[in-house]
Short mmCIF file of C-alpha atoms in Angstrom, two decimals:
data_model
loop_
_atom_site.label_atom_id
_atom_site.label_comp_id
_atom_site.label_asym_id
_atom_site.label_seq_id
_atom_site.Cartn_x
_atom_site.Cartn_y
_atom_site.Cartn_z
CA MET W 35 4.80 9.50 -20.52
CA LYS W 36 4.14 9.86 -16.58
CA GLN W 37 0.54 9.96 -17.45
CA PHE W 38 0.60 6.89 -19.73
CA VAL W 39 2.04 4.63 -17.14
CA LEU W 40 -0.59 5.87 -14.52
CA ILE W 41 -3.52 4.98 -16.63
CA THR W 42 -1.72 1.64 -18.05
CA VAL W 43 -1.04 0.50 -14.31
CA ALA W 44 -4.94 1.74 -13.64
CA LEU W 45 -6.10 -0.35 -16.47
CA VAL W 46 -4.29 -3.55 -15.58
CA GLY W 47 -5.58 -3.12 -11.82
CA LEU W 48 -9.12 -2.94 -13.21
CA THR W 49 -9.12 -6.19 -15.87
CA ALA W 50 -7.12 -8.28 -13.55
CA ALA W 51 -10.18 -7.77 -10.92
CA GLN W 52 -12.08 -11.07 -10.33
CA PHE W 53 -16.21 -12.09 -10.75
CA PRO W 54 -17.35 -15.15 -9.84
CA ASN W 55 -16.94 -18.00 -12.33
CA GLY W 56 -13.48 -16.28 -13.23
CA ARG W 57 -14.68 -13.61 -15.01
CA THR W 58 -12.92 -10.58 -15.74
CA LEU W 59 -13.40 -6.87 -16.99
CA ASP W 60 -12.47 -6.35 -20.53
CA ALA W 61 -10.16 -4.35 -21.65
CA PRO W 62 -11.06 -1.71 -24.37
CA ASN W 63 -10.85 -2.55 -27.95
CA PRO W 64 -9.41 -0.08 -30.52
CA ALA W 65 -11.55 -0.48 -33.38
CA LEU W 66 -14.82 -0.86 -31.22
CA CYS W 67 -13.95 2.11 -29.42
CA ALA W 68 -13.26 4.46 -33.00
CA SER W 69 -16.36 3.16 -33.89
CA ARG W 70 -18.53 3.47 -30.63
CA ILE W 71 -22.08 4.53 -31.18
CA ILE W 72 -22.97 7.80 -28.89
CA HIS W 73 -26.87 8.15 -28.87
CA GLU W 74 -27.29 11.78 -27.02
CA ARG W 75 -24.22 13.87 -25.42
CA ALA W 76 -25.39 15.57 -21.92
CA PRO W 77 -24.37 19.04 -21.40
CA ASP W 78 -21.28 18.75 -20.13
CA GLY W 79 -20.53 17.40 -23.34
CA LYS W 80 -19.88 13.45 -22.11
CA GLY W 81 -21.27 11.00 -24.62
CA TYR W 82 -23.83 8.53 -23.76
CA PHE W 83 -25.02 4.86 -25.48
CA PHE W 84 -28.47 3.99 -24.22
CA SER W 85 -29.04 -0.02 -25.21
CA TRP W 86 -32.50 0.24 -26.16
CA ARG W 87 -31.92 2.79 -29.07
CA ASP W 88 -29.65 0.73 -30.74
CA PRO W 89 -32.05 -1.69 -33.37
CA THR W 90 -29.39 -4.37 -33.14
CA LEU W 91 -30.12 -4.62 -29.18
CA ARG W 92 -33.80 -3.97 -28.37
CA GLY W 93 -35.31 -6.66 -26.36
CA VAL W 94 -31.33 -7.43 -24.97
CA GLU W 95 -30.63 -7.54 -21.68
CA LYS W 96 -27.29 -8.03 -19.81
CA ASP W 97 -26.63 -8.99 -16.03
CA TRP W 98 -24.00 -6.21 -14.40
CA LEU W 99 -20.85 -7.15 -15.61
CA ASP W 100 -21.52 -7.76 -19.13
CA ALA W 101 -23.09 -4.64 -19.08
CA ARG W 102 -20.21 -3.29 -18.04
CA ASN W 103 -17.99 -5.25 -20.56
CA PHE W 104 -20.02 -4.32 -23.37
CA CYS W 105 -19.39 -0.36 -22.48
CA ARG W 106 -15.64 -0.98 -21.68
CA GLN W 107 -14.66 -2.63 -25.15
CA ARG W 108 -15.91 0.81 -26.76
CA CYS W 109 -14.27 3.18 -24.11
CA MET W 110 -16.80 3.51 -21.98
CA ASP W 111 -18.75 2.21 -18.82
CA SER W 112 -21.68 1.64 -17.24
CA VAL W 113 -23.23 5.31 -16.13
CA SER W 114 -21.76 6.51 -12.95
CA VAL W 115 -24.72 9.33 -11.89
CA GLU W 116 -22.48 11.54 -9.83
CA THR W 117 -24.14 14.54 -9.53
CA SER W 118 -27.61 15.55 -9.04
CA PRO W 119 -27.97 16.92 -12.81
CA GLU W 120 -26.64 14.29 -14.21
CA ASN W 121 -28.68 11.55 -12.18
CA GLU W 122 -32.20 13.39 -12.94
CA TRP W 123 -30.86 13.44 -16.88
CA ILE W 124 -30.63 9.94 -17.10
CA LYS W 125 -34.14 9.03 -15.21
CA GLN W 126 -35.70 11.33 -17.76
CA ARG W 127 -34.10 9.02 -20.81
CA ILE W 128 -35.24 6.37 -18.74
CA VAL W 129 -38.79 7.57 -18.40
CA GLU W 130 -38.85 8.68 -22.10
CA GLY W 131 -37.39 5.32 -23.22
CA ARG W 132 -40.02 3.78 -21.05
CA GLN W 133 -37.22 1.14 -19.71
CA LYS W 134 -38.24 -0.08 -16.16
CA TYR W 135 -34.85 0.01 -14.96
CA ILE W 136 -31.30 0.18 -16.25
CA TRP W 137 -27.82 -0.87 -14.64
CA THR W 138 -25.17 1.38 -13.53
CA SER W 139 -21.68 1.14 -12.66
CA GLY W 140 -22.45 1.12 -9.05
CA ARG W 141 -21.75 -1.48 -6.57
CA LEU W 142 -20.95 -2.34 -3.15
CA CYS W 143 -17.59 -2.80 -2.08
CA ASP W 144 -17.25 -7.20 -1.79
CA PHE W 145 -13.80 -8.14 -2.70
CA LYS W 146 -10.41 -8.03 -0.94
CA GLY W 147 -9.62 -4.74 0.68
CA CYS W 148 -13.16 -4.12 1.86
CA ASP W 149 -12.24 -4.70 4.89
CA ARG W 150 -10.80 -1.02 5.31
CA PRO W 151 -12.24 0.84 7.94
CA ASP W 152 -13.54 3.83 6.01
CA LEU W 153 -15.52 0.93 4.52
CA GLN W 154 -17.57 0.12 7.22
CA PRO W 155 -20.20 -1.29 8.01
CA THR W 156 -20.03 -1.85 3.92
CA ASN W 157 -24.00 -1.91 3.53
CA ILE W 158 -23.85 2.17 4.74
CA ASN W 159 -20.23 3.56 3.74
CA GLY W 160 -19.40 0.24 0.80
CA TRP W 161 -20.71 1.82 -2.19
CA PHE W 162 -18.55 3.24 -4.70
CA TRP W 163 -19.33 3.85 -8.83
CA THR W 164 -16.89 1.19 -10.03
CA ALA W 165 -16.19 3.35 -13.40
CA GLU W 166 -15.03 5.99 -11.38
CA LEU W 167 -13.53 4.55 -8.54
CA GLN W 168 -15.79 7.14 -6.86
CA LYS W 169 -17.25 6.62 -3.22
CA LEU W 170 -20.64 7.11 -2.27
CA ALA W 171 -21.83 9.01 -0.04
CA PRO W 172 -23.16 6.80 3.25
CA THR W 173 -26.99 5.44 2.22
CA THR W 174 -27.75 6.93 5.89
CA VAL W 175 -27.41 10.30 3.97
CA ARG W 176 -30.59 10.17 2.51
CA ASN W 177 -29.71 13.95 0.72
CA GLN W 178 -26.47 13.31 -1.09
CA ASN W 179 -28.25 9.99 -3.01
CA ASP W 180 -31.35 8.49 -4.38
CA TRP W 181 -32.18 5.20 -2.84
CA SER W 182 -35.87 4.61 -2.92
CA GLU W 183 -37.60 4.63 0.18
CA GLY W 184 -39.81 1.63 -0.88
CA GLY W 185 -38.82 -1.73 -2.45
CA GLY W 186 -39.80 -5.21 -2.27
CA ILE W 187 -40.48 -5.49 1.40
CA GLY W 188 -41.37 -1.90 1.77
CA LYS W 189 -38.02 -1.21 3.63
CA PRO W 190 -35.75 1.70 2.26
CA GLN W 191 -32.93 0.77 -0.13
CA PRO W 192 -30.69 -0.30 -0.24
CA ASP W 193 -32.31 -3.42 1.67
CA ASN W 194 -30.44 -6.57 0.74
CA ARG W 195 -33.68 -7.90 0.02
CA GLU W 196 -32.87 -11.29 -2.25
CA LEU W 197 -30.20 -12.17 0.92
CA ILE W 198 -33.14 -11.69 3.51
CA GLN W 199 -35.37 -13.82 1.27
CA GLY W 200 -32.79 -16.90 0.73
CA GLY W 201 -31.33 -15.77 -2.29
CA ALA W 202 -28.15 -13.77 -3.34
CA SER W 203 -26.59 -10.56 -2.37
CA GLU W 204 -27.94 -7.44 -3.80
CA ASN W 205 -24.46 -5.78 -4.56
CA CYS W 206 -25.10 -4.23 -7.34
CA LEU W 207 -26.74 -0.67 -7.91
CA ALA W 208 -29.67 -0.40 -10.78
CA ILE W 209 -32.46 2.68 -11.43
CA LEU W 210 -35.94 1.47 -11.04
CA ASN W 211 -38.68 3.61 -13.31
CA ASN W 212 -41.60 3.43 -10.38
CA PHE W 213 -41.15 -0.62 -9.86
CA TYR W 214 -42.50 -0.73 -6.90
CA ASP W 215 -44.34 2.62 -7.66
CA ASP W 216 -41.94 4.51 -5.51
CA GLY W 217 -41.07 6.85 -8.35
CA VAL W 218 -37.58 6.65 -10.47
CA HIS W 219 -34.74 5.99 -7.96
CA TRP W 220 -31.90 3.66 -7.19
CA HIS W 221 -31.93 0.19 -5.81
CA ASP W 222 -29.43 -2.18 -4.90
CA VAL W 223 -30.35 -5.65 -6.85
CA ALA W 224 -28.41 -8.86 -7.30
CA CYS W 225 -25.78 -8.89 -9.84
CA HIS W 226 -26.61 -11.53 -11.96
CA HIS W 227 -30.13 -10.25 -13.04
CA VAL W 228 -30.34 -8.79 -16.86
CA LYS W 229 -31.27 -5.19 -17.48
CA PRO W 230 -30.77 -2.75 -20.29
CA TRP W 231 -27.81 -0.64 -19.69
CA VAL W 232 -26.11 2.78 -20.87
CA CYS W 233 -22.75 3.91 -21.33
CA GLU W 234 -20.67 6.50 -20.77
CA GLU W 235 -17.40 7.80 -22.48
CA ASN W 236 -14.82 6.74 -19.84
CA ASP W 237 -11.69 9.30 -19.96
CA ALA W 238 -9.26 6.98 -18.35
CA LEU W 239 -10.31 4.54 -21.18
CA LEU W 240 -10.02 7.04 -23.92
CA LYS W 241 -6.61 8.32 -22.96
CA TYR W 242 -5.08 4.92 -22.58
CA VAL W 243 -6.35 3.68 -26.28
CA LYS W 244 -5.11 7.06 -27.62
CA TYR W 245 -1.57 6.73 -26.46
CA SER W 246 -1.42 3.04 -27.11
CA ASN W 247 -2.60 3.78 -30.99
CA PRO W 248 -1.54 7.48 -32.29
CA ASN W 249 -2.66 7.14 -35.45
CA LEU W 250 -6.26 6.20 -34.62
CA ARG W 251 -9.06 8.49 -34.58
CA ILE W 252 -11.18 8.31 -31.93
#
C-alpha cells in the first residue's frame, strides 16, 4: 500500500506540471497500456516503441510534449538514454531507420524550483531525464555524456543556438543523426519543433496502472 501511495503521489505531481499554453502531462490510459506496441526489447528486457516503425505513424512527427504524452498514455515515456550501452543501442536504431533525429525525455530545468544551488548554472548542471527524474552529468564533463561537439553555429552542444539567433530557448534534448556532419549525438533543441520519437516502458506508470486495475493484464 505504501508503494502504491508513493507511485500515486509521483504520478499526480508529474501530471500537474504546467507547460506553455496550459498544456500538461497526460496520465496513463489503462486500455492503451494493455494494448501498447513493443517493437523491440533491449538486452535488459525493457520494451521500446519506435514511431517510424508504426505504419499508422509513418511521416508523423510531434513536438517534445506531445511525443511524451503519446508514450505516457501507453505506460511508457520518451526514451532516457541513461547508460552508454543504451545510448549506443538507440543510436543504432536511429541510423538503421534512416531517421534524421528523434526526441528523448531530456530537458533543461526551466520551471519552479530550478533555482536550486546544485542546478546552477542550469545550462551546465540543469539537464535531466524527465521520464526518470534523473539528473544528467554536467555538460562540461564530456566523457559522461554524448553532447555533440558541433552544431548550427559550430559550437559544442548545448549551445542554445535558436535563442542566440532571436528564437526560442533550446530546452529539450534530441538525438540528431549526422545533421551537421557531426555524427550521431545529443543536441539541445527548442521544444516546439516536431520530430519522430522513441517510447520506453516506464516502471512507475506500469506499477500505477497495475495497482489501480488489478484485473487488467498488462
